[in-house]
mmCIF file of C-alpha atoms and ligand atoms in Angstrom:
data_model
loop_
_atom_site.group_PDB
_atom_site.id
_atom_site.type_symbol
_atom_site.label_atom_id
_atom_site.label_comp_id
_atom_site.label_asym_id
_atom_site.label_seq_id
_atom_site.Cartn_x
_atom_site.Cartn_y
_atom_site.Cartn_z
ATOM 1 C CA MET A 1 90.842 123.260 309.351
ATOM 2 C CA GLY A 2 91.649 119.716 309.037
ATOM 3 C CA SER A 3 92.738 116.981 311.330
ATOM 4 C CA PRO A 4 96.658 117.095 311.973
ATOM 5 C CA VAL A 5 98.666 114.367 310.250
ATOM 6 C CA TYR A 6 102.298 114.128 311.034
ATOM 7 C CA PHE A 7 104.493 112.949 308.179
ATOM 8 C CA GLY A 8 107.871 111.888 308.023
ATOM 9 C CA SER A 9 109.197 111.430 304.475
ATOM 10 C CA ALA A 10 111.280 108.466 303.301
ATOM 11 C CA HIS A 11 113.449 110.941 301.506
ATOM 12 C CA GLN A 12 116.375 112.685 303.442
ATOM 13 C CA THR A 13 118.636 115.627 302.948
ATOM 14 C CA ARG A 14 121.866 114.186 304.587
ATOM 15 C CA LEU A 15 123.396 110.775 304.956
ATOM 16 C CA GLU A 16 122.699 110.886 308.694
ATOM 17 C CA ALA A 17 120.592 108.390 310.971
ATOM 18 C CA SER A 18 118.672 111.221 312.466
ATOM 19 C CA GLU A 19 117.115 111.889 309.179
ATOM 20 C CA THR A 20 115.954 108.232 308.551
ATOM 21 C CA LEU A 21 112.603 106.925 309.077
ATOM 22 C CA PRO A 22 112.937 105.186 312.336
ATOM 23 C CA ALA A 23 114.227 108.486 313.789
ATOM 24 C CA LYS A 24 111.222 110.428 312.216
ATOM 25 C CA LEU A 25 108.882 107.962 314.073
ATOM 26 C CA ASP A 26 110.191 109.266 317.303
ATOM 27 C CA LEU A 27 109.312 112.678 316.155
ATOM 28 C CA ILE A 28 105.887 111.590 314.990
ATOM 29 C CA LEU A 29 105.225 109.708 318.486
ATOM 30 C CA ASP A 30 106.350 113.069 320.185
ATOM 31 C CA ARG A 31 103.822 115.068 318.100
ATOM 32 C CA LEU A 32 101.187 112.604 319.260
ATOM 33 C CA HIS A 33 102.073 112.863 322.754
ATOM 34 C CA LEU A 34 102.028 109.109 322.921
ATOM 35 C CA ARG A 35 104.153 108.764 326.054
ATOM 36 C CA ASP A 36 101.939 111.301 327.970
ATOM 37 C CA ARG A 37 98.799 109.474 327.015
ATOM 38 C CA VAL A 38 99.419 105.742 327.961
ATOM 39 C CA LYS A 39 100.093 105.824 331.738
ATOM 40 C CA ASP A 40 98.696 102.650 333.445
ATOM 41 C CA GLU A 41 97.014 101.747 330.059
ATOM 42 C CA THR A 42 96.954 98.359 328.596
ATOM 43 C CA VAL A 43 98.125 99.197 325.106
ATOM 44 C CA VAL A 44 97.366 96.897 322.159
ATOM 45 C CA ILE A 45 99.625 97.547 319.187
ATOM 46 C CA LYS A 46 97.561 96.158 316.365
ATOM 47 C CA MET A 47 99.887 95.428 313.412
ATOM 48 C CA HIS A 48 100.137 92.818 310.458
ATOM 49 C CA THR A 49 102.825 90.301 311.385
ATOM 50 C CA GLY A 50 102.832 88.856 307.942
ATOM 51 C CA ASN A 51 102.533 85.223 307.149
ATOM 52 C CA ASN A 52 104.893 82.431 305.996
ATOM 53 C CA LEU A 53 107.640 83.994 303.908
ATOM 54 C CA ASN A 54 106.488 87.576 304.021
ATOM 55 C CA TYR A 55 109.162 90.155 304.499
ATOM 56 C CA SER A 56 107.623 93.405 303.692
ATOM 57 C CA THR A 57 105.601 94.064 306.910
ATOM 58 C CA ILE A 58 106.730 96.732 309.385
ATOM 59 C CA PRO A 59 110.406 96.143 310.200
ATOM 60 C CA PRO A 60 110.877 95.345 313.963
ATOM 61 C CA VAL A 61 113.143 98.479 314.519
ATOM 62 C CA PHE A 62 109.800 100.404 314.186
ATOM 63 C CA VAL A 63 107.851 98.262 316.331
ATOM 64 C CA ARG A 64 110.342 98.325 319.069
ATOM 65 C CA LYS A 65 110.444 102.055 318.994
ATOM 66 C CA VAL A 66 106.484 102.200 319.586
ATOM 67 C CA VAL A 67 106.771 99.496 322.354
ATOM 68 C CA GLN A 68 109.548 101.687 324.181
ATOM 69 C CA ALA A 69 107.433 104.797 323.907
ATOM 70 C CA VAL A 70 104.642 103.044 325.480
ATOM 71 C CA LYS A 71 106.760 101.622 328.260
ATOM 72 C CA ASP A 72 108.425 105.024 328.736
ATOM 73 C CA GLY A 73 104.955 106.586 329.349
ATOM 74 C CA GLY A 74 104.147 103.937 331.931
ATOM 75 C CA GLY A 75 101.892 101.859 329.670
ATOM 76 C CA LYS A 76 101.796 97.947 329.280
ATOM 77 C CA PRO A 77 102.251 97.073 325.739
ATOM 78 C CA PHE A 78 101.580 93.948 323.697
ATOM 79 C CA VAL A 79 101.293 93.388 320.021
ATOM 80 C CA ALA A 80 98.267 91.485 318.540
ATOM 81 C CA ASP A 81 97.338 90.108 315.176
ATOM 82 C CA VAL A 82 95.151 87.472 313.788
ATOM 83 C CA THR A 83 95.869 83.945 315.064
ATOM 84 C CA TRP A 84 97.113 82.366 311.994
ATOM 85 C CA ASP A 85 99.519 85.285 311.572
ATOM 86 C CA VAL A 86 100.900 85.239 314.960
ATOM 87 C CA GLU A 87 101.698 81.590 314.519
ATOM 88 C CA GLY A 88 105.268 81.865 313.150
ATOM 89 C CA ALA A 89 105.427 85.512 313.780
ATOM 90 C CA GLU A 90 108.956 85.142 315.355
ATOM 91 C CA LEU A 91 110.346 83.819 312.067
ATOM 92 C CA ARG A 92 109.733 87.231 310.692
ATOM 93 C CA GLY A 93 111.447 89.142 313.679
ATOM 94 C CA TYR A 94 108.425 89.663 315.904
ATOM 95 C CA SER A 95 109.424 88.017 319.168
ATOM 96 C CA PRO A 96 109.398 89.469 322.621
ATOM 97 C CA GLU A 97 113.232 89.489 322.651
ATOM 98 C CA ILE A 98 113.410 91.668 319.771
ATOM 99 C CA ILE A 99 110.426 94.159 319.908
ATOM 100 C CA GLY A 100 110.290 94.151 323.611
ATOM 101 C CA CYS A 101 106.788 93.074 324.360
ATOM 102 C CA PRO A 102 104.737 89.831 323.934
ATOM 103 C CA VAL A 103 102.873 88.908 320.607
ATOM 104 C CA TYR A 104 99.373 87.540 321.236
ATOM 105 C CA PRO A 105 96.856 86.033 318.931
ATOM 106 C CA ALA A 106 94.132 88.772 319.107
ATOM 107 C CA GLY A 107 91.247 86.038 319.437
ATOM 108 C CA GLY A 108 93.266 83.695 321.590
ATOM 109 C CA PRO A 109 94.976 80.573 320.520
ATOM 110 C CA GLN A 110 91.833 78.895 319.209
ATOM 111 C CA ASP A 111 90.457 82.229 317.760
ATOM 112 C CA LYS A 112 87.456 81.729 319.908
ATOM 113 C CA TYR A 113 87.722 84.656 322.388
ATOM 114 C CA PHE A 114 85.615 87.587 321.184
ATOM 115 C CA TYR A 115 82.905 89.972 322.050
ATOM 116 C CA ALA A 116 79.842 89.921 319.813
ATOM 117 C CA HIS A 117 78.413 93.285 318.514
ATOM 118 C CA GLU A 118 75.066 93.142 316.770
ATOM 119 C CA ARG A 119 74.874 95.162 313.640
ATOM 120 C CA PRO A 120 72.949 93.722 310.528
ATOM 121 C CA PHE A 121 74.646 94.380 307.205
ATOM 122 C CA LYS A 122 73.899 92.164 304.138
ATOM 123 C CA ASN A 123 75.015 88.608 305.247
ATOM 124 C CA ILE A 124 76.259 89.663 308.624
ATOM 125 C CA ARG A 125 74.337 89.822 311.935
ATOM 126 C CA GLU A 126 76.948 89.980 314.499
ATOM 127 C CA TRP A 127 80.509 91.214 314.467
ATOM 128 C CA LYS A 128 82.869 89.353 316.674
ATOM 129 C CA VAL A 129 85.770 91.640 317.842
ATOM 130 C CA ALA A 130 88.690 89.796 319.056
ATOM 131 C CA GLY A 131 88.804 89.631 322.890
ATOM 132 C CA LEU A 132 92.407 90.922 323.385
ATOM 133 C CA ILE A 133 91.541 93.892 321.304
ATOM 134 C CA GLU A 134 88.439 94.908 323.233
ATOM 135 C CA ASP A 135 89.994 94.234 326.555
ATOM 136 C CA ALA A 136 92.797 96.689 325.856
ATOM 137 C CA SER A 137 92.340 100.293 327.071
ATOM 138 C CA PHE A 138 94.369 101.955 324.400
ATOM 139 C CA LEU A 139 95.083 101.195 320.731
ATOM 140 C CA VAL A 140 97.973 101.859 318.626
ATOM 141 C CA ASN A 141 96.940 101.049 315.141
ATOM 142 C CA PHE A 142 100.296 100.525 313.138
ATOM 143 C CA ALA A 143 99.530 99.727 309.568
ATOM 144 C CA HIS A 144 101.733 98.875 306.679
ATOM 145 C CA VAL A 145 100.442 100.297 303.400
ATOM 146 C CA LYS A 146 100.034 98.077 300.324
ATOM 147 C CA GLY A 147 97.599 97.029 297.656
ATOM 148 C CA HIS A 148 94.600 94.904 298.378
ATOM 149 C CA PRO A 149 92.825 92.563 296.005
ATOM 150 C CA SER A 150 89.301 93.181 297.369
ATOM 151 C CA CYS A 151 89.399 96.890 297.672
ATOM 152 C CA GLY A 152 92.482 97.960 295.876
ATOM 153 C CA PHE A 153 94.206 99.421 299.036
ATOM 154 C CA GLY A 154 95.219 98.287 302.453
ATOM 155 C CA GLY A 155 96.150 100.806 305.107
ATOM 156 C CA ALA A 156 95.025 101.770 308.630
ATOM 157 C CA ILE A 157 91.435 101.061 308.172
ATOM 158 C CA LYS A 158 91.989 97.623 306.726
ATOM 159 C CA ASN A 159 94.574 96.945 309.480
ATOM 160 C CA LEU A 160 91.606 97.263 311.921
ATOM 161 C CA ALA A 161 88.730 96.111 309.859
ATOM 162 C CA LEU A 162 89.903 92.647 309.390
ATOM 163 C CA GLY A 163 92.576 92.422 311.809
ATOM 164 C CA CYS A 164 90.664 93.059 314.838
ATOM 165 C CA MET A 165 87.822 90.630 314.206
ATOM 166 C CA VAL A 166 87.927 86.892 314.640
ATOM 167 C CA GLY A 167 88.138 84.620 311.505
ATOM 168 C CA GLU A 168 84.478 83.864 311.342
ATOM 169 C CA THR A 169 83.671 87.623 310.726
ATOM 170 C CA ARG A 170 86.549 88.099 308.478
ATOM 171 C CA GLY A 171 85.147 85.460 306.225
ATOM 172 C CA ALA A 172 81.654 86.872 306.482
ATOM 173 C CA MET A 173 83.112 90.387 305.598
ATOM 174 C CA HIS A 174 84.500 88.902 302.334
ATOM 175 C CA ASP A 175 81.341 87.149 301.639
ATOM 176 C CA THR A 176 79.396 90.620 301.654
ATOM 177 C CA CYS A 177 80.573 90.895 298.050
ATOM 178 C CA HIS A 178 78.359 87.891 297.051
ATOM 179 C CA PHE A 179 75.239 89.035 299.025
ATOM 180 C CA ASP A 180 73.737 90.689 296.009
ATOM 181 C CA ARG A 181 73.308 88.502 292.987
ATOM 182 C CA TYR A 182 75.578 88.997 290.065
ATOM 183 C CA TRP A 183 74.981 85.596 288.047
ATOM 184 C CA PHE A 184 71.427 84.965 286.767
ATOM 185 C CA SER A 185 71.440 81.375 285.689
ATOM 186 C CA GLU A 186 67.872 81.511 284.071
ATOM 187 C CA LYS A 187 69.349 83.749 281.459
ATOM 188 C CA CYS A 188 72.115 81.248 280.543
ATOM 189 C CA PRO A 189 70.625 77.848 280.949
ATOM 190 C CA ASP A 190 73.032 76.142 278.478
ATOM 191 C CA PRO A 191 75.918 74.578 280.442
ATOM 192 C CA ALA A 192 78.216 74.748 277.544
ATOM 193 C CA VAL A 193 77.663 78.616 277.216
ATOM 194 C CA ARG A 194 78.116 78.916 281.027
ATOM 195 C CA LYS A 195 81.519 77.093 280.594
ATOM 196 C CA GLN A 196 82.464 79.578 277.807
ATOM 197 C CA VAL A 197 81.820 82.552 280.138
ATOM 198 C CA ALA A 198 83.828 81.063 282.850
ATOM 199 C CA GLU A 199 86.572 80.503 280.275
ATOM 200 C CA SER A 200 86.489 83.752 279.002
ATOM 201 C CA CYS A 201 88.225 85.238 282.200
ATOM 202 C CA PRO A 202 92.005 85.276 281.758
ATOM 203 C CA HIS A 203 92.215 85.918 285.660
ATOM 204 C CA LEU A 204 90.275 82.717 286.674
ATOM 205 C CA ALA A 205 87.882 84.853 288.411
ATOM 206 C CA LEU A 206 84.838 82.973 287.167
ATOM 207 C CA VAL A 207 84.144 79.448 288.517
ATOM 208 C CA GLU A 208 81.561 76.916 288.664
ATOM 209 C CA ASP A 209 79.798 77.412 292.119
ATOM 210 C CA LYS A 210 80.706 74.448 294.219
ATOM 211 C CA GLU A 211 77.747 74.828 296.496
ATOM 212 C CA ARG A 212 75.095 75.604 293.952
ATOM 213 C CA PRO A 213 75.345 73.724 290.731
ATOM 214 C CA GLY A 214 74.496 75.592 287.473
ATOM 215 C CA GLU A 215 75.664 78.923 289.078
ATOM 216 C CA LEU A 216 78.889 80.883 288.527
ATOM 217 C CA HIS A 217 80.881 82.281 291.328
ATOM 218 C CA LEU A 218 82.834 85.381 290.963
ATOM 219 C CA HIS A 219 86.190 85.634 292.923
ATOM 220 C CA LEU A 220 86.079 89.360 293.213
ATOM 221 C CA GLU A 221 89.558 89.418 294.358
ATOM 222 C CA GLN A 222 90.997 88.246 291.130
ATOM 223 C CA CYS A 223 88.458 90.300 289.020
ATOM 224 C CA ASN A 224 90.088 93.687 287.727
ATOM 225 C CA GLN A 225 86.730 94.414 285.799
ATOM 226 C CA CYS A 226 88.133 94.075 282.280
ATOM 227 C CA GLY A 227 84.794 93.207 280.915
ATOM 228 C CA ARG A 228 85.974 90.401 278.723
ATOM 229 C CA CYS A 229 83.304 88.042 280.381
ATOM 230 C CA LEU A 230 80.398 90.538 279.600
ATOM 231 C CA ARG A 231 81.139 90.006 275.773
ATOM 232 C CA VAL A 232 80.638 86.265 276.063
ATOM 233 C CA ALA A 233 77.742 86.164 278.653
ATOM 234 C CA PRO A 234 74.114 86.083 277.319
ATOM 235 C CA ALA A 235 72.344 89.442 277.789
ATOM 236 C CA GLY A 236 71.298 89.808 281.567
ATOM 237 C CA SER A 237 73.079 86.791 282.619
ATOM 238 C CA LEU A 238 76.070 88.453 284.500
ATOM 239 C CA ARG A 239 76.694 91.696 286.244
ATOM 240 C CA ILE A 240 80.152 93.137 287.129
ATOM 241 C CA ASP A 241 78.353 95.699 289.447
ATOM 242 C CA PRO A 242 79.669 98.252 291.815
ATOM 243 C CA VAL A 243 77.324 96.966 294.563
ATOM 244 C CA ASN A 244 79.271 93.869 294.954
ATOM 245 C CA PHE A 245 82.715 95.557 295.034
ATOM 246 C CA HIS A 246 81.711 98.332 297.338
ATOM 247 C CA ALA A 247 80.019 95.846 299.789
ATOM 248 C CA PHE A 248 83.441 94.979 301.295
ATOM 249 C CA GLN A 249 84.480 98.536 301.691
ATOM 250 C CA GLU A 250 81.349 99.332 303.474
ATOM 251 C CA ALA A 251 81.830 96.258 305.555
ATOM 252 C CA CYS A 252 85.438 97.460 306.636
ATOM 253 C CA ALA A 253 84.162 100.918 307.613
ATOM 254 C CA ILE A 254 81.494 99.302 309.788
ATOM 255 C CA SER A 255 83.965 96.849 311.155
ATOM 256 C CA THR A 256 86.440 99.796 312.082
ATOM 257 C CA ALA A 257 83.549 101.820 313.542
ATOM 258 C CA ILE A 258 82.711 98.896 315.836
ATOM 259 C CA THR A 259 86.323 98.249 316.922
ATOM 260 C CA LEU A 260 87.059 101.964 317.658
ATOM 261 C CA SER A 261 83.712 102.134 319.658
ATOM 262 C CA THR A 262 85.330 99.862 322.352
ATOM 263 C CA PHE A 263 87.923 102.443 323.223
ATOM 264 C CA ALA A 264 87.161 105.673 325.048
ATOM 265 C CA PRO A 265 87.812 109.054 323.319
ATOM 266 C CA GLY A 266 91.454 109.987 322.812
ATOM 267 C CA LYS A 267 92.594 106.216 323.297
ATOM 268 C CA THR A 268 93.508 105.573 319.867
ATOM 269 C CA VAL A 269 96.458 106.533 317.664
ATOM 270 C CA HIS A 270 97.040 105.628 314.056
ATOM 271 C CA LEU A 271 100.251 105.077 312.241
ATOM 272 C CA SER A 272 100.951 104.062 308.676
ATOM 273 C CA LEU A 273 104.173 103.026 307.200
ATOM 274 C CA ALA A 274 104.031 103.616 303.370
ATOM 275 C CA THR A 275 107.191 101.671 302.196
ATOM 276 C CA ASN A 276 107.677 98.455 300.346
ATOM 277 C CA MET A 277 104.159 98.925 298.932
ATOM 278 C CA THR A 278 103.379 95.628 297.180
ATOM 279 C CA PRO A 279 100.456 94.638 294.947
ATOM 280 C CA VAL A 280 98.535 92.707 297.485
ATOM 281 C CA CYS A 281 98.034 92.318 301.154
ATOM 282 C CA ASP A 282 100.563 90.878 303.842
ATOM 283 C CA CYS A 283 98.365 87.795 304.451
ATOM 284 C CA PHE A 284 99.410 86.166 301.061
ATOM 285 C CA GLY A 285 102.396 84.534 302.806
ATOM 286 C CA PHE A 286 104.980 86.119 300.582
ATOM 287 C CA THR A 287 106.511 89.421 299.408
ATOM 288 C CA THR A 288 106.735 90.695 295.625
ATOM 289 C CA LEU A 289 108.684 93.608 294.365
ATOM 290 C CA ALA A 290 107.474 97.129 295.405
ATOM 291 C CA ILE A 291 105.382 98.676 292.809
ATOM 292 C CA LEU A 292 105.366 102.272 294.230
ATOM 293 C CA PRO A 293 108.364 104.237 295.363
ATOM 294 C CA ASP A 294 108.613 104.579 299.200
ATOM 295 C CA VAL A 295 106.717 107.411 300.726
ATOM 296 C CA GLY A 296 107.276 107.513 304.465
ATOM 297 C CA LEU A 297 105.526 107.372 307.805
ATOM 298 C CA LEU A 298 102.380 109.123 308.857
ATOM 299 C CA GLY A 299 100.574 109.404 312.158
ATOM 300 C CA SER A 300 97.399 110.900 313.388
ATOM 301 C CA ASP A 301 94.578 110.501 316.002
ATOM 302 C CA ASP A 302 92.241 110.705 313.002
ATOM 303 C CA ILE A 303 92.004 107.445 311.000
ATOM 304 C CA LEU A 304 90.367 109.094 308.091
ATOM 305 C CA ALA A 305 92.662 111.866 307.824
ATOM 306 C CA LEU A 306 95.619 109.592 308.086
ATOM 307 C CA GLU A 307 94.082 107.278 305.370
ATOM 308 C CA LYS A 308 93.163 110.304 303.091
ATOM 309 C CA SER A 309 96.717 111.741 303.370
ATOM 310 C CA THR A 310 98.358 108.496 302.562
ATOM 311 C CA LEU A 311 96.149 108.107 299.479
ATOM 312 C CA ASP A 312 96.819 111.658 298.403
ATOM 313 C CA LEU A 313 100.714 111.177 298.935
ATOM 314 C CA THR A 314 100.598 108.030 296.700
ATOM 315 C CA ALA A 315 98.125 109.258 294.055
ATOM 316 C CA ASP A 316 100.522 110.725 291.620
ATOM 317 C CA LEU A 317 103.304 108.136 291.910
ATOM 318 C CA ARG A 318 104.384 106.097 289.096
ATOM 319 C CA LEU A 319 103.358 102.557 289.108
ATOM 320 C CA ILE A 320 106.508 100.606 288.663
ATOM 321 C CA GLU A 321 105.169 98.360 286.117
ATOM 322 C CA GLU A 322 108.422 96.517 285.500
ATOM 323 C CA ASN A 323 108.027 95.231 289.090
ATOM 324 C CA LEU A 324 104.528 93.766 288.599
ATOM 325 C CA PRO A 325 104.102 90.127 288.643
ATOM 326 C CA THR A 326 103.277 89.100 285.002
ATOM 327 C CA SER A 327 99.966 87.570 285.945
ATOM 328 C CA LEU A 328 98.702 90.962 286.778
ATOM 329 C CA GLU A 329 97.216 93.250 284.051
ATOM 330 C CA ILE A 330 96.707 97.088 283.845
ATOM 331 C CA HIS A 331 93.658 97.847 281.326
ATOM 332 C CA ASP A 332 92.557 101.104 282.888
ATOM 333 C CA ARG A 333 95.038 103.988 283.717
ATOM 334 C CA ARG A 334 92.355 106.287 285.525
ATOM 335 C CA GLY A 335 92.289 106.733 289.237
ATOM 336 C CA HIS A 336 94.741 105.872 292.056
ATOM 337 C CA PRO A 337 97.600 103.611 291.041
ATOM 338 C CA PHE A 338 96.220 100.800 293.188
ATOM 339 C CA GLN A 339 93.012 101.321 291.376
ATOM 340 C CA GLN A 340 94.680 101.002 288.051
ATOM 341 C CA LEU A 341 96.221 97.793 289.187
ATOM 342 C CA HIS A 342 93.041 96.283 290.767
ATOM 343 C CA GLY A 343 90.304 97.801 288.398
ATOM 344 C CA PRO A 344 88.121 100.737 288.519
ATOM 345 C CA LEU A 345 85.564 99.544 291.001
ATOM 346 C CA LYS A 346 88.170 98.907 293.565
ATOM 347 C CA ASP A 347 88.284 102.768 294.377
ATOM 348 C CA PRO A 348 90.367 103.119 297.492
ATOM 349 C CA HIS A 349 88.425 106.326 298.549
ATOM 350 C CA LYS A 350 85.108 104.391 298.830
ATOM 351 C CA VAL A 351 85.776 103.143 302.258
ATOM 352 C CA LEU A 352 86.627 106.759 303.339
ATOM 353 C CA GLU A 353 82.982 107.851 302.155
ATOM 354 C CA TYR A 354 81.423 105.087 304.333
ATOM 355 C CA GLY A 355 83.706 105.984 307.203
ATOM 356 C CA GLU A 356 82.914 109.580 307.341
ATOM 357 C CA ALA A 357 79.124 108.863 307.070
ATOM 358 C CA LEU A 358 79.718 106.634 310.244
ATOM 359 C CA GLY A 359 81.466 109.517 312.119
ATOM 360 C CA LEU A 360 84.887 107.796 311.963
ATOM 361 C CA GLY A 361 86.742 111.168 311.483
ATOM 362 C CA SER A 362 87.297 113.597 308.733
ATOM 363 C CA ARG A 363 88.837 113.352 305.437
ATOM 364 C CA ALA A 364 90.003 117.062 305.757
ATOM 365 C CA TYR A 365 93.582 117.153 306.986
ATOM 366 C CA ASP A 366 96.564 119.490 307.617
ATOM 367 C CA LEU A 367 99.810 117.650 306.932
ATOM 368 C CA ASP A 368 102.837 118.565 309.214
ATOM 369 C CA ASP A 369 106.103 117.378 307.740
ATOM 370 C CA VAL A 370 108.254 116.640 311.009
ATOM 371 C CA MET A 371 111.540 117.147 309.014
ATOM 372 C CA PRO A 372 111.184 118.738 305.544
ATOM 373 C CA VAL A 373 113.842 117.728 303.018
ATOM 374 C CA GLU A 374 116.067 120.662 302.609
ATOM 375 C CA SER A 375 117.509 121.755 299.059
ATOM 376 C CA ILE A 376 121.343 122.038 299.746
ATOM 377 C CA ALA A 377 123.573 124.907 298.438
ATOM 378 C CA ARG A 378 126.614 122.913 297.004
ATOM 379 C CA SER A 379 129.179 125.656 297.770
ATOM 380 C CA PRO A 380 129.261 128.949 299.323
ATOM 381 C CA VAL A 381 131.043 130.302 296.306
ATOM 382 C CA LYS A 382 129.710 131.181 292.904
ATOM 383 C CA TYR A 383 128.682 128.220 290.496
ATOM 384 C CA ILE A 384 131.421 126.069 289.628
ATOM 385 C CA SER A 385 130.613 123.348 286.935
ATOM 386 C CA ALA A 386 131.159 119.614 288.030
ATOM 387 C CA ARG A 387 133.673 119.182 285.136
HETATM 388 S S1 SF4 B 401 85.551 91.416 284.200
HETATM 389 FE FE1 SF4 B 401 87.324 90.631 283.486
HETATM 390 S S2 SF4 B 401 88.508 89.987 285.372
HETATM 391 FE FE2 SF4 B 401 86.425 90.257 285.950
HETATM 392 S S3 SF4 B 401 85.499 88.212 285.647
HETATM 393 FE FE3 SF4 B 401 85.132 89.333 283.755
HETATM 394 S S4 SF4 B 401 86.923 88.625 282.484
HETATM 395 FE FE4 SF4 B 401 87.386 88.129 284.563
#
């Protein structure tokens, strides 16, 4: 038996408000017994408030419902996000007047309020959990599902992994991809050849390293592992290697484990809204067209079960290629749609493997649809053709 995951489909049977996603959110919160669990708790609702012109983050109507449920249960809610996203959050509809609670920068206005946790991993020694996250006694992790250029997929784990650390640690987590060498300059001493290698990348992922002249720097976010550069690079000079790509996902699992360890057992709930799923994460400061059909809303106490069920529900969807920005390219159609978009080494399941090894939860789940879509009998009388 797996962990329960409560699911509200974006599809509905009738044209009724009671069958839409905000109404299904109430049902999911009921099944999670959120109101019964938050009395006298300081509840942080960790969500991504977007950036600049982003309009695909969680609509305020959903956030307000979670805030109200916490208040109904006697808890004290606040929304928290990283400092640079909270600046201007009210422009995207996240203000106390609209959502019903304050919106705070998780690491304080200067992003300098944190608790350090020592846990060596590649270039990282200390992980700095944002102060307001660790000070809270109950966590509602409310994620928006979308693609991510570093790991293919951004959902509940990424919402905590990056969003609960201060900027210094977020930057260090991205740098884990560069810890293991991928450019071996001794095998390519000729600057003209090095330039050719860099110029072979159509996605501008290979550049001269500003800090180490003579070295190439790989922007892994832009790299879809098409392999063109490997055809130009002298033998042994360049590696497009899983170790670099998977480092970020392992860092995300570790970061999430550290954040969750600051809450007592039973004091965390995870929600994922899988609508308006765009190619890249909400920090980019804009919204592009959705590239997958809307799926719905999921909730669970088990972050891994939630993430696995989200991946499974999106696994067989058609990538809406006509909605892709023309700068993006699909060269490999194997795997999850987000993996097809960002490249085979950005396997969104990888972080779940690391997470399970760290005891974050279970990938086994039981999906409970809170309002299954019904098939409608068109007429009680025998079949009559439409024309
Ligand atoms: S594998 Fe493709 S996308 Fe990645 S750096 Fe090489 S050419 Fe660029």
